[in-house]
């Protein structure tokens, strides 16, 4: 498996995002299942142009809409796991973690000897098999730490401002999911509007819930059908309702109603994956901070407003606040650390872990194309030796 940045390195030179591309990505952050016709109307271009740009960005920039369950509302727990491994085994271990269904955001950091991953488990302690058993028994690991994600201040349904800074407030309101009103329909993977998706609607994905916080209210336990629905949306958040009906065994109308319920409750939201280097973020780092508990909420809420950060969360452990910084270069990261974080006296300690590679994002790894065995070719008929006429020698 190639890491996400290397896999598309040869295509990046040909990809240059213009205002339409950036507007499309911003629109998908607002409503990952918005039909292209509605996005096109807001951007002032044709539906065909939006569909063509979407296909191009999927192929060349890794653009993907991912449907995700809010872990707290779905009764699940998130752990941020840090592993230190010998150089010869770190990449193999990171790839193995990336292949797991219960991991996301698998990264190689700190010179390639540290692996960082988000691990999703059932909320009860009995589900922590990966944390308590599998990881420590893996050869080559020299250190392990696991940090429970207590509260997310920035991230999840809240997009990084580096991507969500194109559309003004009026156009954002036009693209906000319409609770209680029929949408024109989502679009399938080929970019065409699907009429089966008329009833797919939602809310604003509870985007304001991260700033200071009341704990989310869990919804009723998810059914097996819900799990199948979420699994399909995690692979492609724009999957049409006909395909979702096939995946769940429900009717399209039932799928539409369930999508509405899950989105309105905040249990389901949509994230967007795309190569951040195309937005100039060529230097990334995870920041592990120790903050005085009495100032933790204040500091985290303030950091969540910083344009340089894409993720801010409170965790357990000796470092109790973690952030993900995206900067246009090492000098910009240094300026951010010294000028914006350096004057926060409540931050008692700060550790910076530069991110070298992202092997897995929010969604599962894309399934490789099926390998078909070569067609069996019948042996060519053997040339017949011409017969010599009787009495003749060749």
mmCIF file of C-alpha atoms in Angstrom, residues 85-349:
data_model
loop_
_atom_site.group_PDB
_atom_site.id
_atom_site.type_symbol
_atom_site.label_atom_id
_atom_site.label_comp_id
_atom_site.label_asym_id
_atom_site.label_seq_id
_atom_site.Cartn_x
_atom_site.Cartn_y
_atom_site.Cartn_z
ATOM 1 C CA UNK A 85 8.826 1.326 16.834
ATOM 2 C CA UNK A 86 12.188 0.395 15.379
ATOM 3 C CA UNK A 87 12.726 1.999 11.952
ATOM 4 C CA UNK A 88 12.696 -1.346 10.143
ATOM 5 C CA UNK A 89 9.248 -2.280 11.484
ATOM 6 C CA UNK A 90 7.439 1.070 11.814
ATOM 7 C CA UNK A 91 6.145 1.248 8.252
ATOM 8 C CA UNK A 92 4.918 -2.347 8.222
ATOM 9 C CA UNK A 93 3.141 -1.793 11.528
ATOM 10 C CA UNK A 94 1.550 1.433 10.269
ATOM 11 C CA UNK A 95 0.285 -0.342 7.160
ATOM 12 C CA UNK A 96 -1.135 -3.149 9.274
ATOM 13 C CA UNK A 97 -2.986 -0.637 11.460
ATOM 14 C CA UNK A 98 -4.294 1.177 8.386
ATOM 15 C CA UNK A 99 -5.884 -2.027 7.112
ATOM 16 C CA UNK A 100 -7.925 -2.462 10.280
ATOM 17 C CA UNK A 101 -11.591 -1.484 10.186
ATOM 18 C CA UNK A 102 -11.395 0.102 13.652
ATOM 19 C CA UNK A 103 -8.670 2.645 12.861
ATOM 20 C CA UNK A 104 -8.530 6.031 11.162
ATOM 21 C CA UNK A 105 -5.986 8.819 10.686
ATOM 22 C CA UNK A 106 -2.964 6.536 10.689
ATOM 23 C CA UNK A 107 0.193 8.640 10.416
ATOM 24 C CA UNK A 108 3.949 8.199 10.478
ATOM 25 C CA UNK A 109 5.637 10.940 12.488
ATOM 26 C CA UNK A 110 8.870 11.930 14.228
ATOM 27 C CA UNK A 111 11.310 10.741 11.606
ATOM 28 C CA UNK A 112 9.266 7.663 10.752
ATOM 29 C CA UNK A 113 9.708 5.903 14.088
ATOM 30 C CA UNK A 114 6.393 6.973 15.625
ATOM 31 C CA UNK A 115 2.967 5.767 14.523
ATOM 32 C CA UNK A 116 -0.132 7.705 15.520
ATOM 33 C CA UNK A 117 -3.632 6.340 14.944
ATOM 34 C CA UNK A 118 -7.173 6.888 16.105
ATOM 35 C CA UNK A 119 -8.745 3.646 17.322
ATOM 36 C CA UNK A 120 -12.505 3.245 17.654
ATOM 37 C CA UNK A 121 -13.807 0.790 20.258
ATOM 38 C CA UNK A 122 -17.103 -0.012 21.948
ATOM 39 C CA UNK A 123 -17.640 2.288 24.913
ATOM 40 C CA UNK A 124 -17.446 -0.612 27.376
ATOM 41 C CA UNK A 125 -14.011 -1.750 28.501
ATOM 42 C CA UNK A 126 -14.507 -5.232 27.039
ATOM 43 C CA UNK A 127 -14.041 -3.833 23.529
ATOM 44 C CA UNK A 128 -10.482 -2.613 23.965
ATOM 45 C CA UNK A 129 -8.811 -5.713 22.557
ATOM 46 C CA UNK A 130 -6.587 -3.788 20.176
ATOM 47 C CA UNK A 131 -5.374 -1.481 22.917
ATOM 48 C CA UNK A 132 -4.821 -4.081 25.606
ATOM 49 C CA UNK A 133 -3.669 -7.125 23.685
ATOM 50 C CA UNK A 134 -2.857 -6.789 19.999
ATOM 51 C CA UNK A 135 -0.527 -3.802 20.051
ATOM 52 C CA UNK A 136 1.831 -4.783 22.912
ATOM 53 C CA UNK A 137 2.393 -8.218 21.380
ATOM 54 C CA UNK A 138 3.518 -6.835 18.047
ATOM 55 C CA UNK A 139 7.264 -7.239 17.538
ATOM 56 C CA UNK A 140 9.424 -4.153 17.135
ATOM 57 C CA UNK A 141 7.409 -1.809 19.359
ATOM 58 C CA UNK A 142 9.445 0.007 22.003
ATOM 59 C CA UNK A 143 6.751 2.238 23.567
ATOM 60 C CA UNK A 144 2.943 2.483 23.628
ATOM 61 C CA UNK A 145 0.618 5.129 25.005
ATOM 62 C CA UNK A 146 -3.154 5.448 24.588
ATOM 63 C CA UNK A 147 -5.063 8.675 25.134
ATOM 64 C CA UNK A 148 -8.845 8.679 25.454
ATOM 65 C CA UNK A 149 -10.435 11.502 23.439
ATOM 66 C CA UNK A 150 -12.618 13.244 26.000
ATOM 67 C CA UNK A 151 -13.914 16.144 23.945
ATOM 68 C CA UNK A 152 -13.358 17.430 20.404
ATOM 69 C CA UNK A 153 -13.204 21.214 20.084
ATOM 70 C CA UNK A 154 -12.295 21.289 16.391
ATOM 71 C CA UNK A 155 -12.562 18.496 13.845
ATOM 72 C CA UNK A 156 -15.165 15.910 12.964
ATOM 73 C CA UNK A 157 -18.045 17.789 11.337
ATOM 74 C CA UNK A 158 -16.176 21.099 11.667
ATOM 75 C CA UNK A 159 -13.961 21.603 8.633
ATOM 76 C CA UNK A 160 -10.421 22.994 8.649
ATOM 77 C CA UNK A 161 -10.710 26.693 7.797
ATOM 78 C CA UNK A 162 -8.038 26.328 5.131
ATOM 79 C CA UNK A 163 -10.631 24.498 3.038
ATOM 80 C CA UNK A 164 -13.819 26.159 4.260
ATOM 81 C CA UNK A 165 -13.018 29.761 3.424
ATOM 82 C CA UNK A 166 -14.402 30.228 -0.086
ATOM 83 C CA UNK A 167 -18.169 30.659 0.154
ATOM 84 C CA UNK A 168 -19.658 33.668 1.896
ATOM 85 C CA UNK A 169 -22.402 33.389 4.521
ATOM 86 C CA UNK A 170 -25.230 33.797 2.009
ATOM 87 C CA UNK A 171 -23.991 30.952 -0.186
ATOM 88 C CA UNK A 172 -23.288 28.789 2.856
ATOM 89 C CA UNK A 173 -26.911 29.193 3.907
ATOM 90 C CA UNK A 174 -28.031 28.054 0.464
ATOM 91 C CA UNK A 175 -26.012 24.856 0.828
ATOM 92 C CA UNK A 176 -26.866 24.034 4.430
ATOM 93 C CA UNK A 177 -28.728 20.694 4.639
ATOM 94 C CA UNK A 178 -32.467 21.293 4.671
ATOM 95 C CA UNK A 179 -34.092 19.549 7.578
ATOM 96 C CA UNK A 180 -37.678 18.580 6.803
ATOM 97 C CA UNK A 181 -37.545 19.449 3.096
ATOM 98 C CA UNK A 182 -36.870 17.219 0.113
ATOM 99 C CA UNK A 183 -33.480 17.578 -1.516
ATOM 100 C CA UNK A 184 -33.114 17.286 -5.262
ATOM 101 C CA UNK A 185 -31.082 14.156 -4.656
ATOM 102 C CA UNK A 186 -27.531 13.159 -3.970
ATOM 103 C CA UNK A 187 -25.210 12.085 -6.713
ATOM 104 C CA UNK A 188 -23.712 8.729 -7.430
ATOM 105 C CA UNK A 189 -20.046 7.935 -7.753
ATOM 106 C CA UNK A 190 -20.097 8.832 -11.442
ATOM 107 C CA UNK A 191 -21.319 12.345 -10.649
ATOM 108 C CA UNK A 192 -24.888 12.001 -11.927
ATOM 109 C CA UNK A 193 -27.837 13.148 -9.828
ATOM 110 C CA UNK A 194 -29.781 10.190 -8.453
ATOM 111 C CA UNK A 195 -33.548 10.574 -8.212
ATOM 112 C CA UNK A 196 -33.589 7.836 -5.607
ATOM 113 C CA UNK A 197 -32.062 10.354 -3.220
ATOM 114 C CA UNK A 198 -34.913 12.871 -3.143
ATOM 115 C CA UNK A 199 -35.637 12.303 0.518
ATOM 116 C CA UNK A 200 -32.068 12.564 1.799
ATOM 117 C CA UNK A 201 -32.008 15.548 4.116
ATOM 118 C CA UNK A 202 -30.318 16.648 7.301
ATOM 119 C CA UNK A 203 -29.255 19.481 9.501
ATOM 120 C CA UNK A 204 -26.061 21.472 9.890
ATOM 121 C CA UNK A 205 -24.351 18.401 11.308
ATOM 122 C CA UNK A 206 -24.317 20.118 14.687
ATOM 123 C CA UNK A 207 -21.284 22.168 13.659
ATOM 124 C CA UNK A 208 -21.546 24.485 16.624
ATOM 125 C CA UNK A 209 -21.423 21.755 19.253
ATOM 126 C CA UNK A 210 -17.639 21.669 19.616
ATOM 127 C CA UNK A 211 -16.950 25.072 21.052
ATOM 128 C CA UNK A 212 -17.727 24.713 24.627
ATOM 129 C CA UNK A 213 -19.379 21.848 25.592
ATOM 130 C CA UNK A 214 -22.186 19.984 26.793
ATOM 131 C CA UNK A 215 -21.737 16.247 26.347
ATOM 132 C CA UNK A 216 -23.660 14.828 23.393
ATOM 133 C CA UNK A 217 -26.763 12.810 24.154
ATOM 134 C CA UNK A 218 -26.505 9.210 22.956
ATOM 135 C CA UNK A 219 -29.253 8.034 20.619
ATOM 136 C CA UNK A 220 -30.992 4.689 20.771
ATOM 137 C CA UNK A 221 -28.696 1.740 20.135
ATOM 138 C CA UNK A 222 -27.839 1.374 16.481
ATOM 139 C CA UNK A 223 -29.330 -1.627 14.730
ATOM 140 C CA UNK A 224 -27.560 -4.045 12.414
ATOM 141 C CA UNK A 225 -29.157 -2.197 9.521
ATOM 142 C CA UNK A 226 -27.739 1.072 10.823
ATOM 143 C CA UNK A 227 -24.298 -0.513 10.983
ATOM 144 C CA UNK A 228 -24.612 -1.615 7.350
ATOM 145 C CA UNK A 229 -25.803 1.853 6.371
ATOM 146 C CA UNK A 230 -22.903 3.551 8.155
ATOM 147 C CA UNK A 231 -20.414 1.089 6.690
ATOM 148 C CA UNK A 232 -21.571 1.896 3.148
ATOM 149 C CA UNK A 233 -21.464 5.649 3.801
ATOM 150 C CA UNK A 234 -17.999 5.376 5.306
ATOM 151 C CA UNK A 235 -16.735 3.951 2.019
ATOM 152 C CA UNK A 236 -18.516 6.652 -0.016
ATOM 153 C CA UNK A 237 -20.722 9.253 1.618
ATOM 154 C CA UNK A 238 -22.395 10.037 -1.700
ATOM 155 C CA UNK A 239 -23.619 6.513 -2.349
ATOM 156 C CA UNK A 240 -27.104 6.686 -3.855
ATOM 157 C CA UNK A 241 -30.139 5.541 -1.938
ATOM 158 C CA UNK A 242 -30.765 2.625 -4.287
ATOM 159 C CA UNK A 243 -27.320 1.227 -3.418
ATOM 160 C CA UNK A 244 -27.854 1.977 0.260
ATOM 161 C CA UNK A 245 -31.164 0.113 0.107
ATOM 162 C CA UNK A 246 -29.352 -2.897 -1.334
ATOM 163 C CA UNK A 247 -26.668 -2.712 1.350
ATOM 164 C CA UNK A 248 -29.156 -2.487 4.231
ATOM 165 C CA UNK A 249 -32.032 -4.606 2.932
ATOM 166 C CA UNK A 250 -34.355 -1.629 3.466
ATOM 167 C CA UNK A 251 -36.526 0.187 0.982
ATOM 168 C CA UNK A 252 -35.210 3.502 -0.412
ATOM 169 C CA UNK A 253 -37.899 5.329 1.573
ATOM 170 C CA UNK A 254 -36.730 3.687 4.803
ATOM 171 C CA UNK A 255 -33.136 4.580 3.979
ATOM 172 C CA UNK A 256 -34.172 8.207 3.446
ATOM 173 C CA UNK A 257 -36.037 8.374 6.736
ATOM 174 C CA UNK A 258 -33.181 6.792 8.665
ATOM 175 C CA UNK A 259 -30.634 9.134 7.104
ATOM 176 C CA UNK A 260 -32.780 12.076 8.148
ATOM 177 C CA UNK A 261 -33.050 10.804 11.715
ATOM 178 C CA UNK A 262 -29.350 10.039 12.087
ATOM 179 C CA UNK A 263 -28.264 13.367 10.629
ATOM 180 C CA UNK A 264 -30.772 15.421 12.611
ATOM 181 C CA UNK A 265 -29.612 13.819 15.873
ATOM 182 C CA UNK A 266 -25.941 14.417 15.027
ATOM 183 C CA UNK A 267 -25.226 10.687 15.058
ATOM 184 C CA UNK A 268 -24.211 10.840 11.379
ATOM 185 C CA UNK A 269 -22.085 13.559 9.816
ATOM 186 C CA UNK A 270 -20.033 13.846 6.640
ATOM 187 C CA UNK A 271 -16.337 14.623 6.361
ATOM 188 C CA UNK A 272 -14.335 15.410 3.242
ATOM 189 C CA UNK A 273 -10.938 13.953 2.411
ATOM 190 C CA UNK A 274 -8.676 15.802 -0.036
ATOM 191 C CA UNK A 275 -4.948 16.365 -0.365
ATOM 192 C CA UNK A 276 -4.152 19.304 1.937
ATOM 193 C CA UNK A 277 -0.920 20.033 0.051
ATOM 194 C CA UNK A 278 -3.107 21.449 -2.724
ATOM 195 C CA UNK A 279 -4.123 24.119 -0.213
ATOM 196 C CA UNK A 280 -0.497 24.932 0.545
ATOM 197 C CA UNK A 281 -0.295 22.861 3.749
ATOM 198 C CA UNK A 282 3.010 21.126 3.067
ATOM 199 C CA UNK A 283 4.144 20.936 6.714
ATOM 200 C CA UNK A 284 2.057 19.107 9.288
ATOM 201 C CA UNK A 285 2.644 18.405 12.960
ATOM 202 C CA UNK A 286 0.811 16.984 15.929
ATOM 203 C CA UNK A 287 1.094 19.164 19.021
ATOM 204 C CA UNK A 288 0.888 17.460 22.412
ATOM 205 C CA UNK A 289 0.275 20.003 25.178
ATOM 206 C CA UNK A 290 0.036 19.942 28.932
ATOM 207 C CA UNK A 291 -2.412 22.590 30.150
ATOM 208 C CA UNK A 292 -3.462 23.504 33.666
ATOM 209 C CA UNK A 293 -6.875 21.820 34.137
ATOM 210 C CA UNK A 294 -8.550 25.057 35.248
ATOM 211 C CA UNK A 295 -7.553 26.651 31.917
ATOM 212 C CA UNK A 296 -8.026 23.635 29.651
ATOM 213 C CA UNK A 297 -11.450 24.551 28.259
ATOM 214 C CA UNK A 298 -10.453 28.189 27.770
ATOM 215 C CA UNK A 299 -7.221 27.339 25.938
ATOM 216 C CA UNK A 300 -8.819 24.632 23.783
ATOM 217 C CA UNK A 301 -11.714 26.903 22.782
ATOM 218 C CA UNK A 302 -9.249 29.610 21.793
ATOM 219 C CA UNK A 303 -7.054 27.210 19.793
ATOM 220 C CA UNK A 304 -10.119 25.944 17.932
ATOM 221 C CA UNK A 305 -10.340 29.417 16.348
ATOM 222 C CA UNK A 306 -6.787 29.273 14.934
ATOM 223 C CA UNK A 307 -6.638 28.954 11.160
ATOM 224 C CA UNK A 308 -3.478 26.850 11.414
ATOM 225 C CA UNK A 309 -5.231 24.025 13.271
ATOM 226 C CA UNK A 310 -7.480 21.330 11.798
ATOM 227 C CA UNK A 311 -8.071 19.346 15.001
ATOM 228 C CA UNK A 312 -8.151 20.199 18.706
ATOM 229 C CA UNK A 313 -9.188 17.732 21.416
ATOM 230 C CA UNK A 314 -8.904 17.171 25.139
ATOM 231 C CA UNK A 315 -7.417 13.810 26.105
ATOM 232 C CA UNK A 316 -6.382 11.751 29.069
ATOM 233 C CA UNK A 317 -2.739 11.270 29.911
ATOM 234 C CA UNK A 318 0.221 13.432 30.951
ATOM 235 C CA UNK A 319 -0.503 15.640 27.923
ATOM 236 C CA UNK A 320 -4.150 16.606 28.070
ATOM 237 C CA UNK A 321 -4.605 18.632 24.867
ATOM 238 C CA UNK A 322 -3.697 17.614 21.319
ATOM 239 C CA UNK A 323 -3.864 19.616 18.091
ATOM 240 C CA UNK A 324 -3.059 19.017 14.436
ATOM 241 C CA UNK A 325 -1.282 21.918 12.731
ATOM 242 C CA UNK A 326 -1.235 22.494 8.964
ATOM 243 C CA UNK A 327 1.262 25.107 7.765
ATOM 244 C CA UNK A 328 2.748 26.184 4.414
ATOM 245 C CA UNK A 329 6.299 25.351 5.545
ATOM 246 C CA UNK A 330 8.661 24.798 8.502
ATOM 247 C CA UNK A 331 9.141 28.549 8.969
ATOM 248 C CA UNK A 332 5.376 29.073 9.247
ATOM 249 C CA UNK A 333 5.121 26.254 11.795
ATOM 250 C CA UNK A 334 7.948 27.793 13.829
ATOM 251 C CA UNK A 335 6.236 31.187 13.738
ATOM 252 C CA UNK A 336 2.978 29.648 14.907
ATOM 253 C CA UNK A 337 4.635 27.791 17.787
ATOM 254 C CA UNK A 338 6.642 30.760 19.011
ATOM 255 C CA UNK A 339 4.217 33.616 18.434
ATOM 256 C CA UNK A 340 0.748 32.141 18.860
ATOM 257 C CA UNK A 341 1.323 29.322 21.326
ATOM 258 C CA UNK A 342 4.426 30.624 23.059
ATOM 259 C CA UNK A 343 2.539 33.425 24.806
ATOM 260 C CA UNK A 344 -0.025 31.099 26.397
ATOM 261 C CA UNK A 345 1.261 30.717 29.935
ATOM 262 C CA UNK A 346 -1.377 28.088 30.706
ATOM 263 C CA UNK A 347 0.403 25.726 28.301
ATOM 264 C CA UNK A 348 2.986 24.235 30.636
ATOM 265 C CA UNK A 349 4.663 21.914 28.136
#
